[in-house]
PDB file of C-alpha atoms in Angstrom:
ATOM      1  CA  MET A   1       4.739   9.686 -15.086  1.00 38.00           C
ATOM      2  CA  THR A   2       2.013  10.274 -13.160  1.00 38.00           C
ATOM      3  CA  LEU A   3       1.642   8.327  -9.456  1.00 37.00           C
ATOM      4  CA  ARG A   4      -1.670   7.272 -10.637  1.00 36.00           C
ATOM      5  CA  ALA A   5      -0.120   5.930 -13.899  1.00 34.00           C
ATOM      6  CA  LEU A   6       2.572   3.997 -11.300  1.00 34.00           C
ATOM      7  CA  LEU A   7      -0.193   1.577 -10.084  1.00 37.00           C
ATOM      8  CA  VAL A   8      -0.397  -2.250 -10.381  1.00 38.00           C
ATOM      9  CA  ALA A   9      -3.365  -4.681 -10.639  1.00 35.00           C
ATOM     10  CA  PHE A  10      -2.160  -7.892  -9.314  1.00 36.00           C
ATOM     11  CA  PHE A  11       0.915 -10.244  -8.262  1.00 39.00           C
ATOM     12  CA  ALA A  12       1.606 -11.797 -11.904  1.00 37.00           C
ATOM     13  CA  LEU A  13       5.866 -11.141 -11.621  1.00 38.00           C
ATOM     14  CA  PRO A  14       6.757 -14.998  -9.696  1.00 40.00           C
ATOM     15  CA  GLY A  15       8.237 -14.469  -6.762  1.00 42.00           C
ATOM     16  CA  VAL A  16      12.185 -13.954  -5.886  1.00 41.00           C
ATOM     17  CA  ALA A  17      14.208 -15.391  -2.624  1.00 44.00           C
ATOM     18  CA  TRP A  18      16.381 -12.083  -2.328  1.00 58.00           C
ATOM     19  CA  ALA A  19      15.810  -8.301  -3.300  1.00 70.00           C
ATOM     20  CA  GLY A  20      18.061  -6.617  -1.486  1.00 90.00           C
ATOM     21  CA  PRO A  21      18.517  -4.764   1.722  1.00 94.00           C
ATOM     22  CA  VAL A  22      15.599  -2.519   1.885  1.00 95.00           C
ATOM     23  CA  VAL A  23      13.055  -4.210   0.414  1.00 96.00           C
ATOM     24  CA  ASP A  24      14.606  -7.657   2.677  1.00 95.00           C
ATOM     25  CA  ARG A  25      13.930  -5.509   5.256  1.00 96.00           C
ATOM     26  CA  ALA A  26      10.349  -4.566   4.639  1.00 97.00           C
ATOM     27  CA  ALA A  27       9.454  -7.995   3.997  1.00 96.00           C
ATOM     28  CA  ALA A  28      10.862  -8.562   7.921  1.00 96.00           C
ATOM     29  CA  CYS A  29       9.234  -6.059   9.165  1.00 97.00           C
ATOM     30  CA  LEU A  30       5.600  -6.269   7.192  1.00 97.00           C
ATOM     31  CA  ARG A  31       6.025 -10.444   9.242  1.00 96.00           C
ATOM     32  CA  THR A  32       5.602  -8.588  12.390  1.00 97.00           C
ATOM     33  CA  THR A  33       3.467  -5.529  11.629  1.00 97.00           C
ATOM     34  CA  SER A  34       1.097  -3.984   9.173  1.00 97.00           C
ATOM     35  CA  VAL A  35       2.751  -0.806   8.650  1.00 98.00           C
ATOM     36  CA  CYS A  36       6.563  -0.721   7.632  1.00 97.00           C
ATOM     37  CA  ALA A  37       8.384   2.965   7.113  1.00 97.00           C
ATOM     38  CA  GLN A  38      12.734   3.255   6.258  1.00 96.00           C
ATOM     39  CA  GLU A  39      14.331   6.094   6.074  1.00 95.00           C
ATOM     40  CA  GLY A  40      13.747   8.282   2.852  1.00 94.00           C
ATOM     41  CA  GLY A  41      10.175   6.562   2.413  1.00 93.00           C
ATOM     42  CA  GLY A  42       8.181  10.084   3.056  1.00 94.00           C
ATOM     43  CA  LEU A  43       6.527   8.812   5.720  1.00 95.00           C
ATOM     44  CA  ALA A  44       7.613   9.712   9.653  1.00 95.00           C
ATOM     45  CA  ARG A  45       7.786   6.516  11.989  1.00 93.00           C
ATOM     46  CA  SER A  46       4.875   7.657  14.173  1.00 96.00           C
ATOM     47  CA  ASP A  47       2.731   8.739  11.023  1.00 97.00           C
ATOM     48  CA  ALA A  48       3.154   4.819  10.620  1.00 97.00           C
ATOM     49  CA  ARG A  49       1.863   4.188  13.872  1.00 97.00           C
ATOM     50  CA  ALA A  50      -1.070   5.742  13.037  1.00 98.00           C
ATOM     51  CA  LEU A  51      -1.749   4.375  10.080  1.00 98.00           C
ATOM     52  CA  ARG A  52      -2.064   1.106  12.040  1.00 98.00           C
ATOM     53  CA  GLN A  53      -3.902   2.132  14.573  1.00 98.00           C
ATOM     54  CA  GLN A  54      -6.219   3.255  11.975  1.00 98.00           C
ATOM     55  CA  ILE A  55      -6.196  -0.057  10.177  1.00 97.00           C
ATOM     56  CA  VAL A  56      -6.946  -2.011  13.411  1.00 97.00           C
ATOM     57  CA  ARG A  57      -9.301   0.559  14.018  1.00 97.00           C
ATOM     58  CA  LEU A  58     -11.524   0.271  10.108  1.00 96.00           C
ATOM     59  CA  GLY A  59     -11.296  -3.259  10.279  1.00 94.00           C
ATOM     60  CA  ALA A  60      -8.754  -2.963   7.026  1.00 95.00           C
ATOM     61  CA  GLY A  61      -6.751  -5.283   7.793  1.00 93.00           C
ATOM     62  CA  PRO A  62      -5.095  -7.823   6.938  1.00 95.00           C
ATOM     63  CA  MET A  63      -3.049  -5.088   4.693  1.00 97.00           C
ATOM     64  CA  PHE A  64       0.567  -4.239   4.401  1.00 98.00           C
ATOM     65  CA  ILE A  65       1.634  -0.816   3.892  1.00 98.00           C
ATOM     66  CA  ALA A  66       5.443  -0.267   3.071  1.00 98.00           C
ATOM     67  CA  ALA A  67       7.015   3.313   2.375  1.00 97.00           C
ATOM     68  CA  LEU A  68      10.474   2.545   0.757  1.00 97.00           C
ATOM     69  CA  PRO A  69      13.208   5.267   0.071  1.00 96.00           C
ATOM     70  CA  ALA A  70      13.822   5.484  -3.721  1.00 95.00           C
ATOM     71  CA  SER A  71      16.769   2.726  -3.815  1.00 95.00           C
ATOM     72  CA  ALA A  72      13.934   0.047  -3.055  1.00 95.00           C
ATOM     73  CA  VAL A  73      13.121   0.336  -6.353  1.00 94.00           C
ATOM     74  CA  ASP A  74      16.614  -0.733  -7.953  1.00 93.00           C
ATOM     75  CA  GLU A  75      16.451  -3.556  -5.767  1.00 92.00           C
ATOM     76  CA  ALA A  76      13.652  -4.484  -7.922  1.00 91.00           C
ATOM     77  CA  ASP A  77      15.386  -4.587 -11.092  1.00 88.00           C
ATOM     78  CA  GLY A  78      13.696  -0.780 -12.203  1.00 88.00           C
ATOM     79  CA  SER A  79      10.286  -2.114 -11.915  1.00 88.00           C
ATOM     80  CA  PRO A  80       8.326  -0.135  -8.310  1.00 88.00           C
ATOM     81  CA  GLY A  81       6.033  -3.238  -9.143  1.00 89.00           C
ATOM     82  CA  ARG A  82       8.048  -6.203  -8.449  1.00 92.00           C
ATOM     83  CA  ILE A  83       8.564  -4.730  -4.909  1.00 94.00           C
ATOM     84  CA  LEU A  84       4.898  -5.859  -4.111  1.00 93.00           C
ATOM     85  CA  THR A  85       5.287  -9.002  -5.440  1.00 92.00           C
ATOM     86  CA  ILE A  86       8.791  -9.685  -3.537  1.00 94.00           C
ATOM     87  CA  LEU A  87       6.840  -8.538  -0.583  1.00 95.00           C
ATOM     88  CA  HIS A  88       3.781 -10.187  -0.674  1.00 94.00           C
ATOM     89  CA  ASP A  89       5.879 -13.853  -1.755  1.00 94.00           C
ATOM     90  CA  GLU A  90       7.933 -12.841   1.479  1.00 94.00           C
ATOM     91  CA  VAL A  91       5.320 -12.284   3.765  1.00 95.00           C
ATOM     92  CA  GLY A  92       3.427 -15.222   2.245  1.00 94.00           C
ATOM     93  CA  ARG A  93       0.094 -13.857   3.490  1.00 95.00           C
ATOM     94  CA  ARG A  94      -3.624 -12.618   2.198  1.00 94.00           C
ATOM     95  CA  GLY A  95      -3.984  -9.151   2.094  1.00 94.00           C
ATOM     96  CA  THR A  96      -4.143  -5.636   0.414  1.00 96.00           C
ATOM     97  CA  TYR A  97      -0.229  -4.447   0.087  1.00 96.00           C
ATOM     98  CA  ALA A  98       0.697  -1.303  -0.581  1.00 97.00           C
ATOM     99  CA  VAL A  99       4.123   0.337  -1.233  1.00 96.00           C
ATOM    100  CA  VAL A 100       5.149   3.827  -1.933  1.00 95.00           C
ATOM    101  CA  ALA A 101       9.086   3.973  -2.877  1.00 94.00           C
ATOM    102  CA  GLY A 102      10.566   7.536  -3.689  1.00 87.00           C
ATOM    103  CA  PRO A 103       7.815   9.144  -6.425  1.00 87.00           C
ATOM    104  CA  SER A 104       5.881   5.143  -7.241  1.00 88.00           C
ATOM    105  CA  PHE A 105       3.236   4.304  -5.789  1.00 91.00           C
ATOM    106  CA  ARG A 106       1.729   0.480  -5.865  1.00 93.00           C
ATOM    107  CA  ALA A 107      -1.196  -1.250  -4.579  1.00 95.00           C
ATOM    108  CA  ALA A 108      -2.478  -4.900  -5.202  1.00 94.00           C
ATOM    109  CA  ALA A 109      -4.583  -7.401  -2.934  1.00 92.00           C
ATOM    110  CA  THR A 110      -4.321 -10.886  -2.900  1.00 90.00           C
ATOM    111  CA  PRO A 111      -7.608 -12.428  -4.193  1.00 88.00           C
ATOM    112  CA  GLY A 112     -11.142 -12.754  -2.772  1.00 83.00           C
ATOM    113  CA  LEU A 113     -10.493  -9.223  -1.583  1.00 83.00           C
ATOM    114  CA  PRO A 114     -11.761  -5.306  -2.965  1.00 76.00           C
ATOM    115  CA  HIS A 115      -9.989  -4.747  -5.845  1.00 86.00           C
ATOM    116  CA  ALA A 116      -6.643  -2.778  -4.738  1.00 92.00           C
ATOM    117  CA  VAL A 117      -5.649  -0.793  -7.903  1.00 92.00           C
ATOM    118  CA  PRO A 118      -8.711   1.432  -8.679  1.00 93.00           C
ATOM    119  CA  LEU A 119      -9.106   2.375  -4.135  1.00 94.00           C
ATOM    120  CA  ALA A 120      -4.987   3.546  -4.566  1.00 94.00           C
ATOM    121  CA  GLU A 121      -6.059   5.625  -7.366  1.00 93.00           C
ATOM    122  CA  ALA A 122      -8.778   6.875  -5.870  1.00 94.00           C
ATOM    123  CA  ALA A 123      -6.639   8.108  -2.830  1.00 95.00           C
ATOM    124  CA  TYR A 124      -3.951   9.801  -4.556  1.00 93.00           C
ATOM    125  CA  ASN A 125      -6.326  11.240  -6.807  1.00 93.00           C
ATOM    126  CA  ALA A 126      -8.247  12.542  -3.857  1.00 94.00           C
ATOM    127  CA  ARG A 127      -5.411  12.944  -1.453  1.00 93.00           C
ATOM    128  CA  SER A 128      -1.706  13.602  -3.361  1.00 88.00           C
ATOM    129  CA  GLY A 129      -1.564  16.950  -2.744  1.00 88.00           C
ATOM    130  CA  ARG A 130      -1.491  16.364   1.194  1.00 93.00           C
ATOM    131  CA  GLY A 131       1.331  14.159   1.244  1.00 93.00           C
ATOM    132  CA  VAL A 132       1.854  10.094   1.588  1.00 95.00           C
ATOM    133  CA  LYS A 133       0.579   9.979   5.107  1.00 96.00           C
ATOM    134  CA  ALA A 134      -2.850  11.333   3.468  1.00 96.00           C
ATOM    135  CA  VAL A 135      -3.318   9.071   0.471  1.00 96.00           C
ATOM    136  CA  LEU A 136      -2.093   6.262   2.498  1.00 97.00           C
ATOM    137  CA  SER A 137      -4.626   6.799   5.122  1.00 97.00           C
ATOM    138  CA  ASP A 138      -7.617   7.770   2.148  1.00 97.00           C
ATOM    139  CA  PHE A 139      -6.653   4.375   0.598  1.00 97.00           C
ATOM    140  CA  VAL A 140      -6.887   2.570   4.173  1.00 97.00           C
ATOM    141  CA  ARG A 141     -10.493   4.098   4.263  1.00 97.00           C
ATOM    142  CA  ARG A 142     -10.946   2.893   0.918  1.00 96.00           C
ATOM    143  CA  VAL A 143     -10.177  -0.633   1.170  1.00 96.00           C
ATOM    144  CA  SER A 144     -11.706  -0.305   4.424  1.00 95.00           C
ATOM    145  CA  GLN A 145     -15.243   0.383   2.973  1.00 93.00           C
ATOM    146  CA  ALA A 146     -15.038  -1.728   0.364  1.00 92.00           C
ATOM    147  CA  ARG A 147     -14.414  -4.772   2.837  1.00 89.00           C
ATOM    148  CA  GLN A 148     -17.397  -3.486   4.587  1.00 87.00           C
ATOM    149  CA  SER A 149     -19.955  -3.419   2.198  1.00 84.00           C
ATOM    150  CA  GLY A 150     -18.595  -6.773   1.137  1.00 77.00           C
ATOM    151  CA  VAL A 151     -17.279  -5.673  -2.462  1.00 66.00           C
ATOM    152  CA  THR A 152     -14.573  -7.724  -4.199  1.00 62.00           C
ATOM    153  CA  GLY A 153     -12.926  -7.311  -7.496  1.00 56.00           C
ATOM    154  CA  PHE A 154     -13.074  -4.004  -9.383  1.00 46.00           C
ATOM    155  CA  VAL A 155     -14.771  -0.869  -7.399  1.00 42.00           C
ATOM    156  CA  PRO A 156     -15.594   2.100  -8.733  1.00 39.00           C
ATOM    157  CA  THR A 157     -13.190   5.425  -8.096  1.00 40.00           C
ATOM    158  CA  GLY A 158     -15.714   8.129  -7.791  1.00 38.00           C
ATOM    159  CA  GLY A 159     -16.396   9.967  -4.727  1.00 35.00           C
ATOM    160  CA  SER A 160     -14.779  10.107  -1.168  1.00 30.00           C
ATOM    161  CA  PRO A 161     -15.556   7.347   0.750  1.00 30.00           C
ATOM    162  CA  GLY A 162     -16.180   9.843   3.594  1.00 30.00           C
ATOM    163  CA  GLY A 163     -18.701  11.326   1.508  1.00 28.00           C
ATOM    164  CA  ASP A 164     -16.888  15.176   2.567  1.00 26.00           C
ATOM    165  CA  GLY A 165     -13.497  14.745   0.630  1.00 28.00           C
ATOM    166  CA  ASP A 166     -11.398  15.327   3.418  1.00 27.00           C
ATOM    167  CA  SER A 167      -8.898  12.171   5.018  1.00 28.00           C
ATOM    168  CA  GLY A 168     -10.036  12.962   8.607  1.00 28.00           C
ATOM    169  CA  ASP A 169      -7.044  11.228   9.395  1.00 29.00           C
ATOM    170  CA  GLY A 170      -4.033  14.691   8.414  1.00 29.00           C
TER     171      GLY A 170
END
């Protein structure tokens, strides 16, 4: 199954109070910062710092990104999409959420914000061969562009918002 097939459209699952140590650490981290990278999540701490700076620089927030090891999926009863719901419920803030857990990539947004799924799908399609940081950086850029243009709901996925097909942030 491809990462594209693993995207979710919205927070439809009921919340839970406790998932497990990996997901709970991610929720605690996201209460204080916009990007959290755990060992085994495919994102270096320096890359997480760069993504936080990019979110601020591009005005893409509120945004919450977690790069987690594959064990996070087990903590969410085998459902990568459920991780998003758990994080949203535990963080308790409106915004765009993205999770990489092992080979899975999920994104969703609270109502009134650009629809995260087509933006995540486009970022994955454009950058999947370049690694987790490149995909997430492109996703941040696409969310920023959609917010700046005032788009909410569905956003077409054609082309790169940067115009040149390069993520620019590595």
